[in-house]
Short mmCIF file of C-alpha atoms and ligand atoms in Angstrom, two decimals:
data_model
loop_
_atom_site.label_atom_id
_atom_site.label_comp_id
_atom_site.label_asym_id
_atom_site.label_seq_id
_atom_site.Cartn_x
_atom_site.Cartn_y
_atom_site.Cartn_z
CA MET A 1 -67.07 -56.32 -4.41
CA GLU A 2 -68.10 -55.64 -7.86
CA LYS A 3 -70.02 -52.51 -6.78
CA GLU A 4 -67.01 -51.25 -4.57
CA LEU A 5 -64.62 -51.52 -7.87
CA LYS A 6 -66.96 -49.60 -9.80
CA THR A 7 -67.04 -46.71 -7.39
CA ILE A 8 -63.29 -46.62 -6.89
CA ARG A 9 -63.02 -46.59 -10.83
CA GLU A 10 -65.35 -43.57 -10.98
CA ILE A 11 -63.83 -41.56 -8.18
CA ALA A 12 -60.36 -42.40 -9.56
CA LEU A 13 -61.22 -41.26 -12.99
CA LYS A 14 -62.66 -38.08 -11.84
CA GLU A 15 -59.54 -37.24 -9.58
CA ILE A 16 -57.07 -37.84 -12.44
CA SER A 17 -58.95 -35.57 -14.84
CA GLN A 18 -58.85 -32.98 -12.07
CA ALA A 19 -55.19 -33.25 -11.16
CA LYS A 20 -53.20 -29.94 -11.62
CA SER A 21 -49.83 -31.24 -11.45
CA LEU A 22 -47.24 -34.19 -11.72
CA ASP A 23 -47.03 -34.09 -7.90
CA GLU A 24 -50.88 -34.69 -7.71
CA LEU A 25 -50.53 -37.30 -10.28
CA ASN A 26 -47.81 -39.12 -8.29
CA ASN A 27 -50.11 -39.01 -5.11
CA LEU A 28 -52.93 -40.45 -6.99
CA TYR A 29 -50.75 -43.37 -8.16
CA LEU A 30 -49.83 -43.98 -4.55
CA LYS A 31 -53.39 -43.75 -3.42
CA TYR A 32 -54.52 -46.49 -5.82
CA PHE A 33 -51.59 -48.48 -6.64
CA GLY A 34 -49.39 -48.05 -3.71
CA ARG A 35 -47.69 -51.17 -2.58
CA ARG A 36 -49.10 -51.42 0.71
CA LYS A 37 -52.11 -49.17 1.05
CA GLY A 38 -53.29 -48.78 -2.48
CA LYS A 39 -57.00 -49.08 -2.90
CA LEU A 40 -56.86 -51.29 -5.86
CA THR A 41 -53.80 -53.18 -4.69
CA ILE A 42 -55.75 -54.11 -1.56
CA ILE A 43 -58.47 -55.44 -3.71
CA LEU A 44 -56.46 -57.31 -5.96
CA ARG A 45 -54.59 -59.00 -3.15
CA GLY A 46 -58.12 -60.14 -1.64
CA ILE A 47 -59.23 -61.85 -4.87
CA LYS A 48 -57.60 -65.14 -3.87
CA ASP A 49 -59.84 -65.24 -1.05
CA LEU A 50 -63.08 -64.91 -2.99
CA SER A 51 -65.28 -68.01 -3.79
CA GLU A 52 -64.28 -69.79 -6.99
CA LYS A 53 -67.54 -68.79 -8.47
CA GLU A 54 -66.59 -65.05 -7.95
CA ARG A 55 -62.92 -65.17 -8.49
CA PRO A 56 -62.77 -64.93 -12.28
CA LYS A 57 -65.32 -62.31 -12.84
CA ILE A 58 -63.96 -59.96 -9.98
CA GLY A 59 -60.56 -60.79 -11.13
CA LYS A 60 -61.20 -59.69 -14.67
CA LEU A 61 -63.05 -56.58 -13.83
CA ALA A 62 -60.27 -55.66 -11.26
CA ASN A 63 -57.47 -55.83 -13.81
CA GLU A 64 -59.54 -54.03 -16.47
CA ILE A 65 -59.96 -51.17 -14.11
CA LYS A 66 -56.26 -51.35 -13.25
CA GLN A 67 -55.21 -51.00 -16.75
CA GLU A 68 -57.71 -48.33 -17.56
CA LEU A 69 -56.54 -46.14 -14.64
CA GLU A 70 -52.88 -46.69 -15.45
CA GLN A 71 -53.50 -45.47 -18.90
CA GLU A 72 -55.30 -42.67 -17.82
CA LEU A 73 -52.47 -41.60 -15.34
CA GLU A 74 -49.95 -42.10 -18.11
CA LYS A 75 -51.99 -39.80 -20.53
CA LYS A 76 -52.23 -36.99 -17.96
CA LYS A 77 -48.65 -37.42 -17.10
CA ARG A 78 -47.65 -36.86 -20.69
CA GLU A 79 -49.95 -33.74 -20.92
CA PHE A 80 -48.24 -32.18 -17.91
CA GLN A 81 -44.81 -32.97 -19.42
CA GLU A 82 -45.54 -31.41 -22.79
CA ALA A 83 -47.05 -28.21 -21.16
CA LYS A 84 -43.91 -27.91 -19.06
CA ILE A 85 -41.59 -28.13 -22.15
CA ASP A 86 -43.73 -25.54 -23.87
CA ILE A 87 -43.43 -23.26 -20.96
CA ILE A 88 -39.49 -23.67 -21.09
CA ALA A 89 -39.54 -23.12 -24.78
CA LYS A 90 -41.36 -19.96 -24.40
CA LYS A 91 -39.40 -18.58 -21.27
CA GLU A 92 -35.93 -19.73 -22.23
CA TRP A 93 -36.00 -19.01 -25.79
CA ILE A 94 -32.69 -17.72 -27.14
CA ASP A 95 -32.17 -15.82 -30.44
CA VAL A 96 -28.59 -16.91 -31.04
CA THR A 97 -28.39 -14.17 -33.88
CA GLN A 98 -28.89 -11.28 -31.28
CA PRO A 99 -25.52 -9.41 -30.28
CA GLY A 100 -24.27 -10.56 -26.92
CA VAL A 101 -24.43 -8.72 -23.71
CA LYS A 102 -21.07 -6.84 -23.16
CA PRO A 103 -19.31 -7.91 -20.03
CA PRO A 104 -18.61 -4.77 -17.97
CA HIS A 105 -14.84 -4.15 -18.11
CA GLY A 106 -12.58 -2.30 -15.88
CA HIS A 107 -9.74 0.04 -16.52
CA LEU A 108 -6.50 1.29 -14.92
CA HIS A 109 -6.92 3.32 -11.66
CA PRO A 110 -6.11 7.02 -12.29
CA ILE A 111 -3.05 6.86 -10.17
CA THR A 112 -1.70 4.06 -12.50
CA GLN A 113 -2.62 5.83 -15.56
CA VAL A 114 -0.78 9.02 -14.19
CA ARG A 115 2.21 6.88 -13.16
CA ARG A 116 2.53 5.20 -16.56
CA GLU A 117 2.35 8.68 -18.33
CA VAL A 118 5.13 10.02 -15.99
CA GLU A 119 7.07 6.80 -16.87
CA LYS A 120 6.75 7.31 -20.51
CA VAL A 121 7.86 10.99 -20.44
CA PHE A 122 10.97 10.15 -18.35
CA SER A 123 11.73 6.95 -20.40
CA SER A 124 11.78 9.20 -23.42
CA MET A 125 14.53 11.17 -21.77
CA GLY A 126 16.64 8.19 -21.28
CA PHE A 127 15.50 7.39 -17.49
CA GLU A 128 15.20 3.84 -16.41
CA ILE A 129 12.50 2.67 -14.13
CA ALA A 130 13.78 1.19 -10.85
CA GLU A 131 11.92 -0.55 -8.10
CA GLY A 132 12.70 -1.11 -4.26
CA PRO A 133 11.03 -2.76 -1.45
CA GLU A 134 8.15 -1.07 0.52
CA VAL A 135 9.37 -2.59 3.84
CA GLU A 136 12.89 -0.88 4.09
CA LYS A 137 15.83 -0.76 6.44
CA GLU A 138 16.21 2.05 8.61
CA TYR A 139 19.62 2.70 6.97
CA TYR A 140 18.08 3.06 3.45
CA ASN A 141 15.16 5.31 4.29
CA PHE A 142 17.27 7.68 6.59
CA ASP A 143 20.76 7.10 7.29
CA ALA A 144 22.14 6.68 3.70
CA LEU A 145 20.07 9.68 2.84
CA ASN A 146 22.05 12.00 5.05
CA ILE A 147 19.31 12.02 7.78
CA PRO A 148 21.01 10.79 10.86
CA LYS A 149 19.51 9.81 14.07
CA GLU A 150 18.21 12.77 16.26
CA HIS A 151 17.96 14.96 13.05
CA SER A 152 14.80 16.99 13.08
CA ALA A 153 13.84 15.71 9.60
CA ARG A 154 12.96 12.42 10.74
CA GLU A 155 10.47 13.85 12.74
CA LEU A 156 8.71 15.51 9.52
CA MET A 157 8.00 11.93 8.39
CA ASP A 158 5.87 10.18 10.88
CA THR A 159 7.18 6.58 10.48
CA PHE A 160 5.33 3.17 10.69
CA TRP A 161 7.95 1.28 12.48
CA LEU A 162 7.80 -2.68 12.44
CA LYS A 163 8.49 -4.83 15.34
CA ASP A 164 11.95 -6.19 13.85
CA GLY A 165 13.26 -2.46 13.55
CA ASN A 166 12.56 -2.28 9.78
CA LEU A 167 10.00 0.45 8.82
CA LEU A 168 7.40 1.02 5.83
CA ARG A 169 9.45 3.33 3.60
CA THR A 170 8.24 7.01 4.10
CA HIS A 171 9.58 8.12 0.47
CA THR A 172 10.88 6.41 -2.48
CA SER A 173 14.31 7.99 -2.06
CA PRO A 174 15.75 4.75 -0.76
CA VAL A 175 15.69 3.10 -4.10
CA GLN A 176 18.11 5.82 -5.20
CA VAL A 177 20.67 4.56 -2.76
CA ARG A 178 19.94 0.83 -3.39
CA VAL A 179 20.60 1.71 -7.15
CA MET A 180 23.67 3.63 -6.49
CA GLU A 181 25.21 0.94 -4.45
CA LYS A 182 24.91 -1.52 -7.35
CA ARG A 183 25.77 0.59 -10.30
CA LYS A 184 28.52 3.04 -11.18
CA PRO A 185 27.68 6.20 -12.80
CA PRO A 186 26.48 7.63 -15.19
CA LEU A 187 22.77 6.68 -14.39
CA ARG A 188 19.44 7.94 -14.62
CA ILE A 189 16.60 6.44 -13.19
CA ILE A 190 13.06 7.00 -11.74
CA ALA A 191 11.45 5.16 -8.98
CA PRO A 192 7.79 5.08 -8.69
CA GLY A 193 5.99 3.42 -5.80
CA ARG A 194 3.82 3.42 -2.81
CA CYS A 195 4.87 5.15 0.43
CA PHE A 196 3.56 4.95 3.88
CA ARG A 197 3.34 7.91 6.78
CA TYR A 198 1.78 7.67 10.02
CA GLU A 199 -0.49 10.69 9.22
CA ALA A 200 -3.61 12.30 10.49
CA ILE A 201 -5.91 11.72 7.33
CA ASP A 202 -7.45 14.55 5.69
CA ALA A 203 -8.29 15.94 2.23
CA SER A 204 -4.66 16.20 1.35
CA HIS A 205 -3.02 13.53 3.53
CA GLU A 206 -3.26 9.85 3.26
CA ALA A 207 -1.32 7.12 5.25
CA THR A 208 -0.51 5.43 1.89
CA PHE A 209 0.45 7.41 -1.09
CA ASN A 210 2.28 7.22 -4.28
CA GLN A 211 5.60 8.99 -5.26
CA VAL A 212 8.07 9.11 -7.97
CA GLU A 213 11.60 9.65 -7.28
CA GLY A 214 14.02 10.53 -9.92
CA LEU A 215 17.96 10.76 -10.00
CA MET A 216 20.50 11.65 -12.56
CA ILE A 217 24.29 11.16 -11.70
CA GLY A 218 27.38 11.62 -14.02
CA GLU A 219 30.27 13.65 -14.61
CA GLY A 220 29.51 17.38 -14.95
CA VAL A 221 25.76 16.94 -14.16
CA SER A 222 24.59 20.49 -12.94
CA LEU A 223 21.70 22.50 -11.96
CA ALA A 224 21.17 23.49 -15.61
CA ASN A 225 20.46 19.59 -16.29
CA LEU A 226 17.95 19.49 -13.47
CA LYS A 227 16.04 22.60 -14.68
CA ALA A 228 16.08 21.30 -18.40
CA VAL A 229 14.80 17.88 -17.35
CA LEU A 230 12.04 19.06 -14.82
CA ILE A 231 10.89 21.89 -17.19
CA SER A 232 10.58 19.45 -19.90
CA PHE A 233 8.69 17.08 -17.90
CA VAL A 234 6.34 19.76 -16.83
CA LYS A 235 5.56 21.06 -20.13
CA ARG A 236 4.93 17.74 -21.61
CA PHE A 237 2.71 16.39 -18.93
CA PHE A 238 0.78 19.40 -17.92
CA GLY A 239 0.89 21.22 -21.21
CA GLU A 240 3.30 23.79 -23.15
CA GLU A 241 1.84 26.71 -21.47
CA THR A 242 2.61 25.83 -17.95
CA LYS A 243 5.23 28.03 -16.30
CA THR A 244 7.73 27.11 -13.63
CA ARG A 245 9.61 28.67 -11.13
CA LEU A 246 12.45 27.49 -8.69
CA ARG A 247 12.70 28.36 -5.05
CA PRO A 248 15.02 27.46 -2.52
CA GLY A 249 13.83 24.56 -0.16
CA TYR A 250 15.55 22.48 2.50
CA PHE A 251 15.67 18.62 2.20
CA PRO A 252 18.72 16.84 3.90
CA PHE A 253 19.66 14.52 0.81
CA VAL A 254 20.33 17.53 -1.62
CA GLU A 255 22.63 20.66 -1.42
CA PRO A 256 21.38 23.13 -2.61
CA GLY A 257 17.69 22.24 -2.40
CA PHE A 258 14.69 23.63 -4.32
CA GLU A 259 11.03 23.58 -4.85
CA LEU A 260 9.61 23.50 -8.41
CA ASP A 261 6.38 25.27 -8.75
CA ILE A 262 4.08 25.30 -11.56
CA THR A 263 1.45 27.67 -12.44
CA CYS A 264 -1.80 26.29 -11.15
CA THR A 265 -3.46 24.15 -13.67
CA VAL A 266 -6.89 24.60 -12.39
CA CYS A 267 -7.12 28.23 -12.61
CA GLY A 268 -4.28 28.96 -15.08
CA GLY A 269 -2.19 31.07 -12.64
CA LYS A 270 -5.22 33.48 -11.73
CA GLY A 271 -5.55 32.24 -8.15
CA CYS A 272 -8.17 29.71 -6.85
CA SER A 273 -8.74 27.50 -3.76
CA VAL A 274 -6.38 24.72 -5.04
CA CYS A 275 -3.28 27.24 -5.24
CA LYS A 276 -4.88 29.02 -2.21
CA GLY A 277 -5.12 32.22 -4.35
CA THR A 278 -1.39 32.49 -5.38
CA GLY A 279 -1.65 30.99 -8.99
CA TRP A 280 1.29 28.72 -8.12
CA VAL A 281 1.54 25.13 -6.62
CA GLU A 282 4.63 23.35 -5.17
CA ILE A 283 4.86 20.11 -7.04
CA ILE A 284 8.67 18.88 -7.33
CA PRO A 285 11.08 19.15 -4.50
CA CYS A 286 14.46 18.69 -5.95
CA GLY A 287 18.11 19.55 -5.65
CA MET A 288 21.75 18.67 -6.24
CA VAL A 289 22.65 15.39 -4.57
CA HIS A 290 24.34 16.04 -1.10
CA PRO A 291 27.96 14.87 -1.20
CA ASN A 292 27.52 12.94 2.02
CA VAL A 293 24.91 10.84 0.12
CA LEU A 294 27.43 10.01 -2.65
CA LYS A 295 30.02 9.19 -0.26
CA ASN A 296 27.58 6.77 1.36
CA VAL A 297 27.48 4.68 -1.58
CA LYS A 298 31.24 5.21 -2.48
CA TYR A 299 31.13 7.63 -5.28
CA ASP A 300 33.59 10.36 -5.27
CA PRO A 301 31.89 13.79 -4.97
CA LYS A 302 34.85 15.47 -6.59
CA LYS A 303 34.35 13.22 -9.96
CA VAL A 304 30.58 12.96 -10.07
CA SER A 305 27.63 14.84 -9.25
CA GLY A 306 23.90 14.77 -9.88
CA PHE A 307 20.31 15.74 -9.20
CA ALA A 308 17.36 14.19 -7.42
CA PHE A 309 13.67 15.29 -7.41
CA GLY A 310 10.52 13.68 -5.92
CA MET A 311 6.88 14.14 -6.90
CA GLY A 312 3.66 12.94 -5.27
CA LEU A 313 1.66 11.02 -7.93
CA ASP A 314 -1.56 11.74 -5.91
CA ARG A 315 -0.90 15.37 -5.94
CA VAL A 316 0.05 15.26 -9.59
CA ALA A 317 -3.29 13.26 -10.38
CA MET A 318 -5.35 15.78 -8.38
CA MET A 319 -3.66 18.63 -10.41
CA ARG A 320 -4.36 17.07 -13.58
CA TYR A 321 -7.82 16.25 -13.07
CA GLY A 322 -9.03 19.04 -10.59
CA ILE A 323 -9.62 16.62 -7.55
CA ASP A 324 -9.75 18.27 -4.34
CA ASP A 325 -9.71 15.32 -1.91
CA ILE A 326 -6.93 12.59 -1.90
CA ARG A 327 -9.02 10.11 -0.06
CA LEU A 328 -11.12 9.69 -3.13
CA PHE A 329 -8.28 7.80 -4.80
CA TYR A 330 -8.42 5.00 -2.26
CA GLY A 331 -11.88 4.66 -1.14
CA GLY A 332 -12.73 2.26 -3.77
CA ASP A 333 -15.91 4.05 -4.90
CA LEU A 334 -16.76 3.04 -8.56
CA ARG A 335 -18.81 6.19 -9.10
CA PHE A 336 -15.75 8.20 -8.67
CA LEU A 337 -13.19 5.79 -10.49
CA ASN A 338 -15.41 5.31 -13.52
CA GLN A 339 -15.01 8.87 -14.58
CA PHE A 340 -11.37 8.17 -15.52
ZN1 LIG B 401 -5.47 27.81 -8.78
#
């Protein structure tokens, strides 16, 4: 028995000194001191069965070995714990005096930037900013704007119809009707917002796009006012050197109707692929509000008159930044968006 104890002691000391981790130490503890199968535990448990002569001697020795091994285990355990703290201290060291890492921060989408700029220019000319619903009634999107059923102009706007008979607005023009219904002239508003058309998507068409609609109504508002307002806008937004021209155009809610063209900002009017070699780009359809539209909102066309215009914000942004594909705005690609 005495010999067995001494062998256990030697082997255990060796194993403890060679242990490489806290886990290994824990296993060694179980191997010798485990409650059921620990090698020393078994011996200590057997001491009561020894002869009276042997009992004190072996008991003493066994206890000495037990204490010694426990101390060694404890010592080794501390070494590992200290080493672990050293590693953490080295790896996770922080210099609190260093400047922090700047969190990445986003910015407004280019369409939003352009919209806000447009709003700023028109606000400075006394226009209010109005809003309307994106899900619209057929009446506001078409009928009230002098586009009756079976009218060919409805076919020009491929519409997303909803099951309940409503639709996704195909332009921001319904907002002018909604404002006129609630207010009396004089009024000056612009209505920016999203519009939807069931279009085949290509470089210049998207199913979702952004427009801004403008309206000015009052006594004696004339074509001269329309020209003055739009030319001021173009010069302030695209630059003083930008030239404009007004051509006749057809839109059911205005009479007479026009297209306002500007000199191409990409080539400066010399001719390029964006302006198809003409040096001009159509940018603002406009005109004098049709008397039928005024009657629909119970205004008297003999007393008040006004003009309206619309503008594709995507198109304006494309002209401003020389972008040739509208789909880039809605693709969510940060490599594109980060440039603005
Ligand atoms: Zn051009």
